[in-house]
C-alpha positions in Angstrom: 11.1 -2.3 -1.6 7.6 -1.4 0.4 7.1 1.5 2.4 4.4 1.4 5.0 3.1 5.0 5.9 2.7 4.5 9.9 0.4 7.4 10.2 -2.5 6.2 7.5 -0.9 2.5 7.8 -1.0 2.1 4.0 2.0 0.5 1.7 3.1 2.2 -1.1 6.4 0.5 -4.0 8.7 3.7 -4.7 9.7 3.8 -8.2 13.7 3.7 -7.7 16.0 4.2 -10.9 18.2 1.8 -9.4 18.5 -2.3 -9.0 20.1 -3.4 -5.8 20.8 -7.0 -5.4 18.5 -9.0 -3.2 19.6 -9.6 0.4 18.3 -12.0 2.9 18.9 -12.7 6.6 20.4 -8.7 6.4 19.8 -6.5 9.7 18.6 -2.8 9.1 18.7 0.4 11.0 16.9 3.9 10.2 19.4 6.8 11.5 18.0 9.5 12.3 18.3 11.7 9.7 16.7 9.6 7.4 19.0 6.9 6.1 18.4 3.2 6.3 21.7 1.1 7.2 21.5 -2.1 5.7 24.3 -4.5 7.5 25.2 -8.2 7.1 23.4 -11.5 5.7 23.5 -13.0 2.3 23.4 -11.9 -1.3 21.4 -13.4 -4.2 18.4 -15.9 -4.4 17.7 -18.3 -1.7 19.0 -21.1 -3.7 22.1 -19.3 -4.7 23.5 -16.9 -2.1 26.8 -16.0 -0.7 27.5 -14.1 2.5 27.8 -10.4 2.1 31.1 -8.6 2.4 31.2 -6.6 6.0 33.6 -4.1 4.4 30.4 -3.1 2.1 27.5 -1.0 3.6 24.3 -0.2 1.7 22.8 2.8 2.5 19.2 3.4 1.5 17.9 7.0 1.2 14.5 7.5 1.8 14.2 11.2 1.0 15.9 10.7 -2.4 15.0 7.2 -2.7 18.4 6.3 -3.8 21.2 3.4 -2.9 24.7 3.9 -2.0 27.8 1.8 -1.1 29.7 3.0 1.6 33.7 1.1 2.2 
């Protein structure tokens, strides 16, 4: 994941102690306090993915840096 730091527009790669598959075609919301919603698309590689069960919502942190599942 890349961050981009609006107010000195530079990218920075957070170290994260967890992998989290790779998602494509996915839409993503940041909530207001902070959390980035991660709904929809596929799952895998490009040559190799499968849709991505609506029932299962990542949740990316941004103030812990952390990934979450919610059902």
């Amino acid at each position: 994941m890349n961050i981009l730091d609006i107010t000195t527009m530079t990218w920075s790669t957070p170290t994260q102690s967890q992998s989290v598959r790779t998602y494509l075609d996915y839409t993503a919301t940041l909530l207001p306090n902070g959390l980035i919603v991660y709904i929809g698309g596929q799952s895998g590689s490009s040559l190799n993915a499968s849709l991505t069960d609506m029932a299962q919502i990542q949740i990316f942190d941004t103030i812990s840096y952390t990934w979450s599942t919610k059902v």
